[in-house]
Tab-separated table of C-alpha atoms and ligand atoms in Angstrom:
chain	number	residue	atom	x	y	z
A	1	UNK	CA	8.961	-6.552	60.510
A	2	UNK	CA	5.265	-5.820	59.997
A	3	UNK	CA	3.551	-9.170	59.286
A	4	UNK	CA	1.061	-7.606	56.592
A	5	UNK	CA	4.149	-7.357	54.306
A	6	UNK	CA	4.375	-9.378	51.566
A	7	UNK	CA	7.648	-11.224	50.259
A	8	UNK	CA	9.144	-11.293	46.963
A	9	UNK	CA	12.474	-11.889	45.599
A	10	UNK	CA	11.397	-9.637	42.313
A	11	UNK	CA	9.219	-7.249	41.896
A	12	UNK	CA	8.997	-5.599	38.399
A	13	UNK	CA	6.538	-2.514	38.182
A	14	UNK	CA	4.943	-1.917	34.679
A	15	UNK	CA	3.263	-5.106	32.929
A	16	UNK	CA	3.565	-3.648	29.274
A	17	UNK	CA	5.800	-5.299	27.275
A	18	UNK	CA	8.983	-5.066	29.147
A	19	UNK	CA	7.495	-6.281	31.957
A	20	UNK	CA	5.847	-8.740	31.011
A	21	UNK	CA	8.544	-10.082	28.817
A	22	UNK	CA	11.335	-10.614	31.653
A	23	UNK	CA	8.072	-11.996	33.760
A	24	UNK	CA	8.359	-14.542	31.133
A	25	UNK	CA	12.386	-14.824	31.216
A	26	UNK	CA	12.221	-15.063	34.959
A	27	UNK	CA	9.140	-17.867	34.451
A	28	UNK	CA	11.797	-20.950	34.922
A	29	UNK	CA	14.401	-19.681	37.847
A	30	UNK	CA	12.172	-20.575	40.631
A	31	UNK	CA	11.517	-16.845	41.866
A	32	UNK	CA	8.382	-15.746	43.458
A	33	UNK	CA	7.773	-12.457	41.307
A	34	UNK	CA	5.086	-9.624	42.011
A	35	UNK	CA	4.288	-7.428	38.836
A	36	UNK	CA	2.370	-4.194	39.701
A	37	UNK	CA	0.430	-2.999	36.329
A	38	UNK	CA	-1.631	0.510	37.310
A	39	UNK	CA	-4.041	-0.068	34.086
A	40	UNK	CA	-7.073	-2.729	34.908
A	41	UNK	CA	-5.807	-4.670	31.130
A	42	UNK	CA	-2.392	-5.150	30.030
A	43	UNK	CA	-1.497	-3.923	26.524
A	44	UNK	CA	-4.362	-0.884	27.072
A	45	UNK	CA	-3.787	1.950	26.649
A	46	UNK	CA	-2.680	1.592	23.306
A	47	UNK	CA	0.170	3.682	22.639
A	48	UNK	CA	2.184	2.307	19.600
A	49	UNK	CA	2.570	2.749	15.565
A	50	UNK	CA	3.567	-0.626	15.923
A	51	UNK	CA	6.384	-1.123	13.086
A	52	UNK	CA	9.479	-3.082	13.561
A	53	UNK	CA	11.927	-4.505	12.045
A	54	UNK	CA	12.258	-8.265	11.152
A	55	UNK	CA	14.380	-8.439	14.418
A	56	UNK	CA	11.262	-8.922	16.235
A	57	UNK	CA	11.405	-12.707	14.763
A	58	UNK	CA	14.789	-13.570	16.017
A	59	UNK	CA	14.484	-12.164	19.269
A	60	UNK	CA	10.795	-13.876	20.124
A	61	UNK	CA	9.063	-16.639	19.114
A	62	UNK	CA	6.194	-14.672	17.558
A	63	UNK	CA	2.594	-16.409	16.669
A	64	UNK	CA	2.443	-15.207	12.929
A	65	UNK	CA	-1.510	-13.727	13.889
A	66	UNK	CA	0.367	-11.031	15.793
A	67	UNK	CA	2.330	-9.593	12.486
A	68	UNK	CA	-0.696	-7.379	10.586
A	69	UNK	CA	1.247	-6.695	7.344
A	70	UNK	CA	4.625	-6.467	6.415
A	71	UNK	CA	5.854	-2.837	4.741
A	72	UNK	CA	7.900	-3.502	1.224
A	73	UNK	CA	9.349	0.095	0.775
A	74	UNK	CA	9.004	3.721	2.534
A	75	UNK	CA	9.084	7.128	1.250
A	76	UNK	CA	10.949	9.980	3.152
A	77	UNK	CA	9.492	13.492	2.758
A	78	UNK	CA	11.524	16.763	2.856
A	79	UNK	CA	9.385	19.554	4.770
A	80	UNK	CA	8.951	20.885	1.357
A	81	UNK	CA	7.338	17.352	-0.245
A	82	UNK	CA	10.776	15.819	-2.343
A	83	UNK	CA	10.900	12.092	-1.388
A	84	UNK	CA	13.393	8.996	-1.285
A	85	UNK	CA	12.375	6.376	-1.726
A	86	UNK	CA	13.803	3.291	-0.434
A	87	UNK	CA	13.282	-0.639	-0.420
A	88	UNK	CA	15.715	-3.018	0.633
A	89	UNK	CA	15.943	-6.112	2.718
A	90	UNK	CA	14.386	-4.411	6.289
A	91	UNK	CA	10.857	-4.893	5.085
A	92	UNK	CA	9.718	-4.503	8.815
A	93	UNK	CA	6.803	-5.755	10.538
A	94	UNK	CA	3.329	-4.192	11.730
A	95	UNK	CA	2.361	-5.434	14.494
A	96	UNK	CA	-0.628	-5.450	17.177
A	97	UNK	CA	1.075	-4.366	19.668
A	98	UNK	CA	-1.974	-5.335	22.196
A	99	UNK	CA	-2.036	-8.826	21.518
A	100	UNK	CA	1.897	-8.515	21.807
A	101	UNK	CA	1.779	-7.002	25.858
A	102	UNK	CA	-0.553	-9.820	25.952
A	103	UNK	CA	1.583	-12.521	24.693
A	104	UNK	CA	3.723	-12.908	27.499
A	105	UNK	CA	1.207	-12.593	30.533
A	106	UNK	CA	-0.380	-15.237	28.901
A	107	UNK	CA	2.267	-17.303	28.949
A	108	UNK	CA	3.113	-16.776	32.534
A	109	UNK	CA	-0.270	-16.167	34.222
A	110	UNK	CA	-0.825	-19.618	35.585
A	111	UNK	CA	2.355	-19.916	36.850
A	112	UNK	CA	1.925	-19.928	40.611
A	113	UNK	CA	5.409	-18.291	41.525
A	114	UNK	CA	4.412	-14.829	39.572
A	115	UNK	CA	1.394	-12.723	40.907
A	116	UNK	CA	0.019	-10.267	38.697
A	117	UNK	CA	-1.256	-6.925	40.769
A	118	UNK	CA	-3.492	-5.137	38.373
A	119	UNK	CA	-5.389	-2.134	38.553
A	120	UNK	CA	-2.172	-0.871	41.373
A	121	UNK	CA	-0.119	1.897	41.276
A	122	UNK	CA	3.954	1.833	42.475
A	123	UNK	CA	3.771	4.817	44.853
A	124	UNK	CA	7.595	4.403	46.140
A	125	UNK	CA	10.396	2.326	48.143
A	126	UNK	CA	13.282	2.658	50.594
A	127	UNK	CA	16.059	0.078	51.289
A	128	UNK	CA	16.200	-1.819	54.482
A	129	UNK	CA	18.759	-3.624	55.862
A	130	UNK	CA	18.339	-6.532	57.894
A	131	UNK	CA	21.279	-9.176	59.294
A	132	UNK	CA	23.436	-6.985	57.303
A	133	UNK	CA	21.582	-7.715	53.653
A	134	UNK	CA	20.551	-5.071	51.572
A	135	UNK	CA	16.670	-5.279	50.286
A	136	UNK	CA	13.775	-3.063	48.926
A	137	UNK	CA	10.876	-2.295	50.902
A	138	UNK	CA	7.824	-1.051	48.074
A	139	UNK	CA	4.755	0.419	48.534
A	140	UNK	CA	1.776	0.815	46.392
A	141	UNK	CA	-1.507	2.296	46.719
A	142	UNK	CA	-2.736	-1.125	48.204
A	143	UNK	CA	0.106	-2.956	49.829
A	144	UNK	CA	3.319	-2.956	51.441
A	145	UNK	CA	6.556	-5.717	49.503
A	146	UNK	CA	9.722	-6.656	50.791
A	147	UNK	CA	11.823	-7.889	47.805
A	148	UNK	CA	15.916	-8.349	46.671
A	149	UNK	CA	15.207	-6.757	43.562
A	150	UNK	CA	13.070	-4.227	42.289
A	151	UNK	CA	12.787	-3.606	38.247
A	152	UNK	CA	11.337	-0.539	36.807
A	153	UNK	CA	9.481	-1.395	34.075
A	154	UNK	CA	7.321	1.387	34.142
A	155	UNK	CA	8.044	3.242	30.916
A	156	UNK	CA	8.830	7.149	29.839
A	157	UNK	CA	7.419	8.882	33.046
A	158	UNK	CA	8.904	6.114	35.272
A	159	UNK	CA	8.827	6.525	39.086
A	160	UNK	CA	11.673	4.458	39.819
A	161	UNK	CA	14.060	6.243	37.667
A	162	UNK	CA	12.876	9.439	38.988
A	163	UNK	CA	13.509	7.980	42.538
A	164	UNK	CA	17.196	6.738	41.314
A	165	UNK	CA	17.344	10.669	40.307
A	166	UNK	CA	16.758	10.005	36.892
A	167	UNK	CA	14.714	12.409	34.191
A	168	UNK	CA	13.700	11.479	30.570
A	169	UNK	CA	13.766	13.902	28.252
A	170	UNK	CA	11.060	13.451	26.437
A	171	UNK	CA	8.928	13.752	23.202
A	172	UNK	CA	5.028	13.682	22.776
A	173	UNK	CA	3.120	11.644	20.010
A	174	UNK	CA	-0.307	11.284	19.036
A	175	UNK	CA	-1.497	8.880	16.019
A	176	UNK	CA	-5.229	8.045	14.462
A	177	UNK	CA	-6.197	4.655	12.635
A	178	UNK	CA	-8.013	5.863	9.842
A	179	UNK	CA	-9.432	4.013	6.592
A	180	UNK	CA	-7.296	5.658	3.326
A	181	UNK	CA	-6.523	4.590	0.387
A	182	UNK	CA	-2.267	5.099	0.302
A	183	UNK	CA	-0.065	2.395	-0.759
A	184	UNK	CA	-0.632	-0.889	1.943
A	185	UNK	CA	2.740	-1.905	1.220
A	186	UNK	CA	4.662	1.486	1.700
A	187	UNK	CA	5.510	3.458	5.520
A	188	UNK	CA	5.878	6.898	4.890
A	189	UNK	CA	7.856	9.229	6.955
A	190	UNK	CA	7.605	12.983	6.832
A	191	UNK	CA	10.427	15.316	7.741
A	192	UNK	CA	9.823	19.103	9.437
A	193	UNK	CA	11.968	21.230	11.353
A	194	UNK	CA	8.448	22.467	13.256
A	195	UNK	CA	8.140	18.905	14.579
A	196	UNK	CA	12.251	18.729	14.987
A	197	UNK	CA	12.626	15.415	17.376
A	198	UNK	CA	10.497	13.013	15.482
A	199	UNK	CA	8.612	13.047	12.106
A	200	UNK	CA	5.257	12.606	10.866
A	201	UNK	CA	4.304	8.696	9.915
A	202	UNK	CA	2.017	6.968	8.191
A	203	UNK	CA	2.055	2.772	8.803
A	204	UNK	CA	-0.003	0.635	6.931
A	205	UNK	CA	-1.698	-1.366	9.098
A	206	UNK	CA	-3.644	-3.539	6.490
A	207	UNK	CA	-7.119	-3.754	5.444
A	208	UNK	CA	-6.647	-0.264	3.673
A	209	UNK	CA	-6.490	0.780	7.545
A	210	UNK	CA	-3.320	3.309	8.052
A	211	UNK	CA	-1.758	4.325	11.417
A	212	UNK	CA	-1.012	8.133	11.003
A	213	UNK	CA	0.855	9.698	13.711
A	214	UNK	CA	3.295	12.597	14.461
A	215	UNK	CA	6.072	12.916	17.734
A	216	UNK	CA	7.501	16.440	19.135
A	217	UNK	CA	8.577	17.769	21.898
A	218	UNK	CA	5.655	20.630	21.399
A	219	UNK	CA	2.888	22.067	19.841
A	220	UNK	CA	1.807	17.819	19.311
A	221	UNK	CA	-2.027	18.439	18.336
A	222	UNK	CA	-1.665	21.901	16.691
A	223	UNK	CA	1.396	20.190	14.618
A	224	UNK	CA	-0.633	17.234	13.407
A	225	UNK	CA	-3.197	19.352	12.054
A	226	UNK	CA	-1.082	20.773	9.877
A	227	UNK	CA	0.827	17.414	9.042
A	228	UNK	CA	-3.191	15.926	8.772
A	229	UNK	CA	-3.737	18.685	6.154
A	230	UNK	CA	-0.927	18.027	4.400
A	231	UNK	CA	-1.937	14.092	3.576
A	232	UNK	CA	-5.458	15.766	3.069
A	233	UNK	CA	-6.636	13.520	5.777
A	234	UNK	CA	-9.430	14.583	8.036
A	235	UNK	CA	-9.256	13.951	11.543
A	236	UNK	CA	-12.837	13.797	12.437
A	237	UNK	CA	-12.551	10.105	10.220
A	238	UNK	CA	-10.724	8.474	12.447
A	239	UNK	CA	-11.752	5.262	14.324
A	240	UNK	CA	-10.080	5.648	17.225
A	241	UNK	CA	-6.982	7.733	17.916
A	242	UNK	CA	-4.041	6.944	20.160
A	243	UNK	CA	-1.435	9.688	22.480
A	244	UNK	CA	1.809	8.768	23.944
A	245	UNK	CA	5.396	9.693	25.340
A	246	UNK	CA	8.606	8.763	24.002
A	247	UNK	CA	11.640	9.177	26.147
A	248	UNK	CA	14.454	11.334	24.022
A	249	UNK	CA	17.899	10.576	23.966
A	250	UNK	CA	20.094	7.571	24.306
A	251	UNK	CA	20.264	5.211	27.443
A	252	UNK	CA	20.634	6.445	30.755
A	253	UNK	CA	22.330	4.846	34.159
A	254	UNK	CA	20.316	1.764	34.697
A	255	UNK	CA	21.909	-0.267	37.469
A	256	UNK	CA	21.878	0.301	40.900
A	257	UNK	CA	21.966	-1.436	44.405
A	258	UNK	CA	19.071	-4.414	43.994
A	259	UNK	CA	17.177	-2.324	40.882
A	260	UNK	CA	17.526	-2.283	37.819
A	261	UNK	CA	15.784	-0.281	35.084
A	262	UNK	CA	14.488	-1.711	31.767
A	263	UNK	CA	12.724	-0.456	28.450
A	264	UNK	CA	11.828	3.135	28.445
A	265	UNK	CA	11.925	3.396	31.817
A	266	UNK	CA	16.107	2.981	31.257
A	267	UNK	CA	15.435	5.342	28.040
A	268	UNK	CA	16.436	2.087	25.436
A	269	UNK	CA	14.684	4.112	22.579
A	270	UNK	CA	16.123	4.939	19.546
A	271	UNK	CA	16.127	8.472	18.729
A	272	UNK	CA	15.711	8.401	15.163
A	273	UNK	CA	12.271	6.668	15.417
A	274	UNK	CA	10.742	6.776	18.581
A	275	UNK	CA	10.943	3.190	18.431
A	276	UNK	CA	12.089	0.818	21.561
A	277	UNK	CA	10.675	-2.758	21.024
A	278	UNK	CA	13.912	-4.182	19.746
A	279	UNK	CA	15.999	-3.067	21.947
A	280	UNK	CA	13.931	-2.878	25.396
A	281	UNK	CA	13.904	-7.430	24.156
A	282	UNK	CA	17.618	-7.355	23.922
A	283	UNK	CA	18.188	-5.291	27.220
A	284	UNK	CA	15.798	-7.703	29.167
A	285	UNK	CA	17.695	-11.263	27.957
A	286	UNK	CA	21.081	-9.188	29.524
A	287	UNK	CA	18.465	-8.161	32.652
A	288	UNK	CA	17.433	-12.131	33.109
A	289	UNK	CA	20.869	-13.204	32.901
A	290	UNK	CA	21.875	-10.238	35.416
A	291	UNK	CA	18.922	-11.777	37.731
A	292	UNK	CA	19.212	-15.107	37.844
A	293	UNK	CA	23.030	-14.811	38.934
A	294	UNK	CA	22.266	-11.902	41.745
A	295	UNK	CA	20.397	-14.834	43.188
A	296	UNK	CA	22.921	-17.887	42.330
A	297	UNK	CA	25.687	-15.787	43.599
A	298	UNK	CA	23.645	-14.050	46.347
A	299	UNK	CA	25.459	-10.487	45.174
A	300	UNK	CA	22.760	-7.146	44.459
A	301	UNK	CA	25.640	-4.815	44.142
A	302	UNK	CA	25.045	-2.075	42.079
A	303	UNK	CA	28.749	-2.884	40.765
A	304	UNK	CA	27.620	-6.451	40.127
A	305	UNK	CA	24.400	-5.220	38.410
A	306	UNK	CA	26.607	-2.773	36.342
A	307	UNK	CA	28.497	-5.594	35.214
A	308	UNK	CA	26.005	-8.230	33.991
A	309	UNK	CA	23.555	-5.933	32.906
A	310	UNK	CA	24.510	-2.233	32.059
A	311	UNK	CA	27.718	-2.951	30.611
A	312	UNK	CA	26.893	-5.230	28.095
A	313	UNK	CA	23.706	-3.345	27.551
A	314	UNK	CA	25.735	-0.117	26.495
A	315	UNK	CA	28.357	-2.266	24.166
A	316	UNK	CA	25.504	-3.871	22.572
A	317	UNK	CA	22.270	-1.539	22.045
A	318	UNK	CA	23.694	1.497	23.723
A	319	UNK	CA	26.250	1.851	21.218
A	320	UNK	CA	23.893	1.955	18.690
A	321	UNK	CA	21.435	4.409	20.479
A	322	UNK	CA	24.149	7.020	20.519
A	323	UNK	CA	24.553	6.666	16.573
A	324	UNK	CA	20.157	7.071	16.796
A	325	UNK	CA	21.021	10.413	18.968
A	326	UNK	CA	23.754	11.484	16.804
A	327	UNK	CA	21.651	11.266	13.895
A	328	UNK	CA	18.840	12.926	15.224
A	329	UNK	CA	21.298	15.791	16.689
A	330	UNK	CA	22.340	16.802	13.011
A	331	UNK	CA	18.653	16.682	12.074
A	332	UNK	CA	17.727	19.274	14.635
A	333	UNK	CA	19.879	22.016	13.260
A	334	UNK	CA	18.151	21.227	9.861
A	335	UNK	CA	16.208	23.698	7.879
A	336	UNK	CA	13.700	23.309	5.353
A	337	UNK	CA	16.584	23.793	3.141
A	338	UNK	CA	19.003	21.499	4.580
A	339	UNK	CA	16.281	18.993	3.913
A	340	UNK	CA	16.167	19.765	0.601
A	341	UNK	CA	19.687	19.840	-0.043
A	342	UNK	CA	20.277	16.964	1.731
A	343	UNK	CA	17.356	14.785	-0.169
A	344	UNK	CA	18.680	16.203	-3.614
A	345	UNK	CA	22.038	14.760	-2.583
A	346	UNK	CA	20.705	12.015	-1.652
A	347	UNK	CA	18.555	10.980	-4.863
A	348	UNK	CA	21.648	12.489	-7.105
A	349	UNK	CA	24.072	10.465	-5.792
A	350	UNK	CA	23.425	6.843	-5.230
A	351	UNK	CA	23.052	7.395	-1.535
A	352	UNK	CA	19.503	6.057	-1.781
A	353	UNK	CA	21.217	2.691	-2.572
A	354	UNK	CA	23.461	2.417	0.214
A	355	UNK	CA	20.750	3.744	2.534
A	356	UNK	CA	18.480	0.786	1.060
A	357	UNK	CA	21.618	-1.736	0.892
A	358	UNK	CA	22.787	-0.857	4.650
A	359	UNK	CA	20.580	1.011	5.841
A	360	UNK	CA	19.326	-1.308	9.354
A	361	UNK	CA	16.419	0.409	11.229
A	362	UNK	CA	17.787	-0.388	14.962
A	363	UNK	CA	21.567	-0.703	14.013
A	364	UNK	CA	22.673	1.962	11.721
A	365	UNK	CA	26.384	1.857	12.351
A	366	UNK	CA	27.494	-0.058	9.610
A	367	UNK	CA	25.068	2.736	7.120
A	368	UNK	CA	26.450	5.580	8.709
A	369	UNK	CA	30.282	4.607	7.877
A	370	UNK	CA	29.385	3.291	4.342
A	371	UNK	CA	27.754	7.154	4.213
A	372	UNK	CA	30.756	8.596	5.230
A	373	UNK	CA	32.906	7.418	2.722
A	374	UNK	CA	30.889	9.278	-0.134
A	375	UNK	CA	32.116	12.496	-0.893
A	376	UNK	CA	29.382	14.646	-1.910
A	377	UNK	CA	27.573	13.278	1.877
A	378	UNK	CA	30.733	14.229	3.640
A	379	UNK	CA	30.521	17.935	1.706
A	380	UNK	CA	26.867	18.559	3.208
A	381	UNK	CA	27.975	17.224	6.748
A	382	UNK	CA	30.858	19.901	6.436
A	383	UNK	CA	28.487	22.201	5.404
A	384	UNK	CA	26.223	21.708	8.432
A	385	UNK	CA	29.083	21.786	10.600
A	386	UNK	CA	30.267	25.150	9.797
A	387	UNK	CA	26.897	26.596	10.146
A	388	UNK	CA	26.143	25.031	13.502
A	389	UNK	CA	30.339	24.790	15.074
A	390	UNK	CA	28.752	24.108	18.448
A	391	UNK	CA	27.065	20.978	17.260
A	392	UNK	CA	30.428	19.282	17.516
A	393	UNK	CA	30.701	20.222	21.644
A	394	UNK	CA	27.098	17.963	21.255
A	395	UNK	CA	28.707	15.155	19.265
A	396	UNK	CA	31.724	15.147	22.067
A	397	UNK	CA	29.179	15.224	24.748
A	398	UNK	CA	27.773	11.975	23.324
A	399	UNK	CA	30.565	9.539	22.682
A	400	UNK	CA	32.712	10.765	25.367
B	501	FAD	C1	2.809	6.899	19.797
B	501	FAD	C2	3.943	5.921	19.949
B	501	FAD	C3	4.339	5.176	18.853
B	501	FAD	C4	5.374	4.229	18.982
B	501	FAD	N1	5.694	3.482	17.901
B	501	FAD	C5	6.650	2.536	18.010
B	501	FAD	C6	6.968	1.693	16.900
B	501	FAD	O1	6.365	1.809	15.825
B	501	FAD	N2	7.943	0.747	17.056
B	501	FAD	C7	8.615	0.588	18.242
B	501	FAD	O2	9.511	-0.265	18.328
B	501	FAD	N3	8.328	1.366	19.307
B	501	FAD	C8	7.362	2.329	19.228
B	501	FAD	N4	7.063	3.109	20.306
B	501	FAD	C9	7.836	2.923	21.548
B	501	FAD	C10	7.347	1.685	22.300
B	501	FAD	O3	5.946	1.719	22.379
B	501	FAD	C11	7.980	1.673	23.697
B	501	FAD	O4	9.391	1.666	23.542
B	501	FAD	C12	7.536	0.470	24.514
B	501	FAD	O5	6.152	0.468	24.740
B	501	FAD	C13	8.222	0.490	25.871
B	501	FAD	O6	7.740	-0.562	26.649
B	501	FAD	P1	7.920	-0.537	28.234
B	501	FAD	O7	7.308	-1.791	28.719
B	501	FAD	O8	9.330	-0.249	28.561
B	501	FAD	O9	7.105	0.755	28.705
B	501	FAD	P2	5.580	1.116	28.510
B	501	FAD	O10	5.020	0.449	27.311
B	501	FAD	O11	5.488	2.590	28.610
B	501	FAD	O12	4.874	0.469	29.772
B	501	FAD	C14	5.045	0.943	31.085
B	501	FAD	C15	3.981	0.256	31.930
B	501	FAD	O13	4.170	0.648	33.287
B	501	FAD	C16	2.937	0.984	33.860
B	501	FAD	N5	3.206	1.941	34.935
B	501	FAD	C17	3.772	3.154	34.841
B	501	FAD	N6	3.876	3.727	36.036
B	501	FAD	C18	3.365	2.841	36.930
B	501	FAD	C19	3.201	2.865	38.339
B	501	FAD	N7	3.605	3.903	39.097
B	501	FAD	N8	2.612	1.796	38.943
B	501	FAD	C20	2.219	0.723	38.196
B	501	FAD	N9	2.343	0.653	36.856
B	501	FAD	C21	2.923	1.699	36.235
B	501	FAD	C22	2.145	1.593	32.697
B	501	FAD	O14	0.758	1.547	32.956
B	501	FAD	C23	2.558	0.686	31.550
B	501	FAD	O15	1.746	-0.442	31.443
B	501	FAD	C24	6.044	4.062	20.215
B	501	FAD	C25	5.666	4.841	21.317
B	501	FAD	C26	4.627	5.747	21.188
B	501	FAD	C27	4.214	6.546	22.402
């Protein structure tokens, strides 16, 4: 074995907030641990609208200077500008999502078993066997690591999943921080069958500063313009503006011989929202456990990994990302009108209260059976179903 290589018995690529944050798990099992971060600072770019829901507090102990504001209500626009308007007990955070990547490197920078590589690009890997034991042989743009386990923490366009054969589908945002005068306490969400797979936001960020931003699968810039218009906003007010990607979908195969995949890299975004925090911080406590007991146990089976960390992964979060998908896949066959309808429905018949009552922005199981038990909901889902017959092939597809 070539004596430049260096030896790990982790190394996770990406140093954003999944990476960083199972880092930071990992801190106390007495692993040496390589993170490889392509960016020169960790938490920049930043590619976030940075709301989420009061989860966030019971999954991490979070210093209170990283939560900005705290959102009392939202409004949800039809295409054609009829709102509901809901308030409830999710009152989720905003957050700065910087100083949140940063949190955890912090917290694990000194520590003399994990070595940051910054400003270093993943470029690939190949297993090697040696004495009859599986391991990962990585290589950057700068150096060569032998390691038991490789994570991919590397987000939407991820290299390891694309090496494990696996493609995001995926949706493209852009956002602006502006100064505006909207309501500080109130998220706004605007519906459009132009921008089908997300929806145009606007999260107050506080200090009458707003995060406006807008996710599609096409036609991004040309589609915020109009959405931009629309608020009577003017772009060229900005102070700064921000682009991203947002894997599409619900999550994909994440466990294989000595790798595992994590965050959107493992597509653990819901596909309501866009959003991924909560659930890329439940996937990772599964993806510690999983860890430390490859190495107790000396097994990196991909049946073993399968078993500690995809499977209860999908009966925890994944269950709940197919009711985000399924949600989303009635939305796309939406028209203006269906909006319409559907809002009028909404506002006539008390829906608005069990939407603010149950509604539960990362698990909305328990909303979507209260919704189904109201009649005049179950009348416009029939309704969409005869119009589109082939969306229930998609709905099959899903949950089978
Ligand atoms: C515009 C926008 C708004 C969003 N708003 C919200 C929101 O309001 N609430 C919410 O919960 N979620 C939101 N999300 C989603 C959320 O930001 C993601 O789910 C989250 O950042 C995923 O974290 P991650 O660590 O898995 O991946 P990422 O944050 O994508 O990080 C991946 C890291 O890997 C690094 N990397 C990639 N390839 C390589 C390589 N080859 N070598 C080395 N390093 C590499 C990248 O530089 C990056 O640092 C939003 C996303 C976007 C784009």
């Amino acid at each position: 074995m070539d004596q430049n290589i260096e030896k790990f018995d982790v190394v996770i690529i990406g140093a954003s907030l999944s990476g960083n944050y199972l880092a930071f798990l990992l801190s106390n099992f007495n692993l040496k641990i390589a993170v490889i971060e392509e960016h020169q600072e960790i938490g920049l770019p930043f590619q976030c609208a940075g709301i989420i829901s009061k989860k966030l507090t019971q999954l991490i102990d979070l210093p209170k200077d990283i939560i900005l504001n705290q959102v009392k209500k939202a409004k949800i626009f039809s295409p054609s500008g009829i709102y509901i308007r809901l308030s409830g007990e999710e009152q989720p955070y905003v957050i700065d999502r910087v100083a949140l990547d940063k949190l955890f490197y912090q917290r694990v920078k000194s520590n003399n078993k994990i070595q940051y590589y910054l400003e270093e690009k993943f470029i690939s890997f190949k297993y090697i066997t040696e004495k009859h034991k599986k391991s990962v042989l990585i290589e950057t743009n700068k150096r060569k690591l032998k390691s038991k386990m490789l994570v991919g923490c590397d987000g939407p366009l991820s290299s390891v999943s694309k090496l494990m054969g696996i493609k995001n589908k995926l949706i493209y945002a852009t956002q602006i921080r502006i100064k505006a005068n909207f309501d500080q306490n109130e998220a706004v969400m605007w519906f459009d069958p132009k921008w089908k797979e997300l929806f145009g936001w606007i999260v107050p960020e506080g200090n009458k500063i707003y995060r406006i931003g807008l996710g599609s699968s096409k036609n991004v810039a040309k589609n915020f313009q109009i959405f931009l218009k629309k608020l009577d906003v003017v772009f060229d007010d900005k102070l700064d503006q921000q682009g991203g990607i947002i894997p599409y979908g619900y999550m994909n195969k994440s466990a294989f011989d000595n790798i595992l995949l994590l965050g959107d890299a493992a597509g653990q975004v819901k596909a309501t929202t866009g959003g991924g925090v909560v659930m890329l911080l439940t996937a990772a406590k599964y993806a510690a456990f999983c860890i430390k007991n490859c190495f107790k146990n000396n097994r990196f089976s991909k049946r073993y990994i399968e078993k500690l960390y995809e499977e209860p992964c999908k009966a925890t979060i994944g269950k709940q990302l197919k009711v985000h998908f399924l949600i989303r896949t009635f939305f796309e066959t939406f028209t203006d009108a269906d909006y319409d309808m559907l809002f009028q429905i909404v506002k006539a018949n008390k829906i608005e209260e069990i939407v603010s009552l149950y509604g539960d922005m990362d698990f909305p199981r328990e909303m979507v059976i209260k919704l189904l038990k109201n009649s005049m909901f179950i009348k416009f889902i029939i309704r969409i179903w005869r119009k589109n017959p082939l969306i229930l092939i998609k709905i099959l597809k899903i949950f089978i």
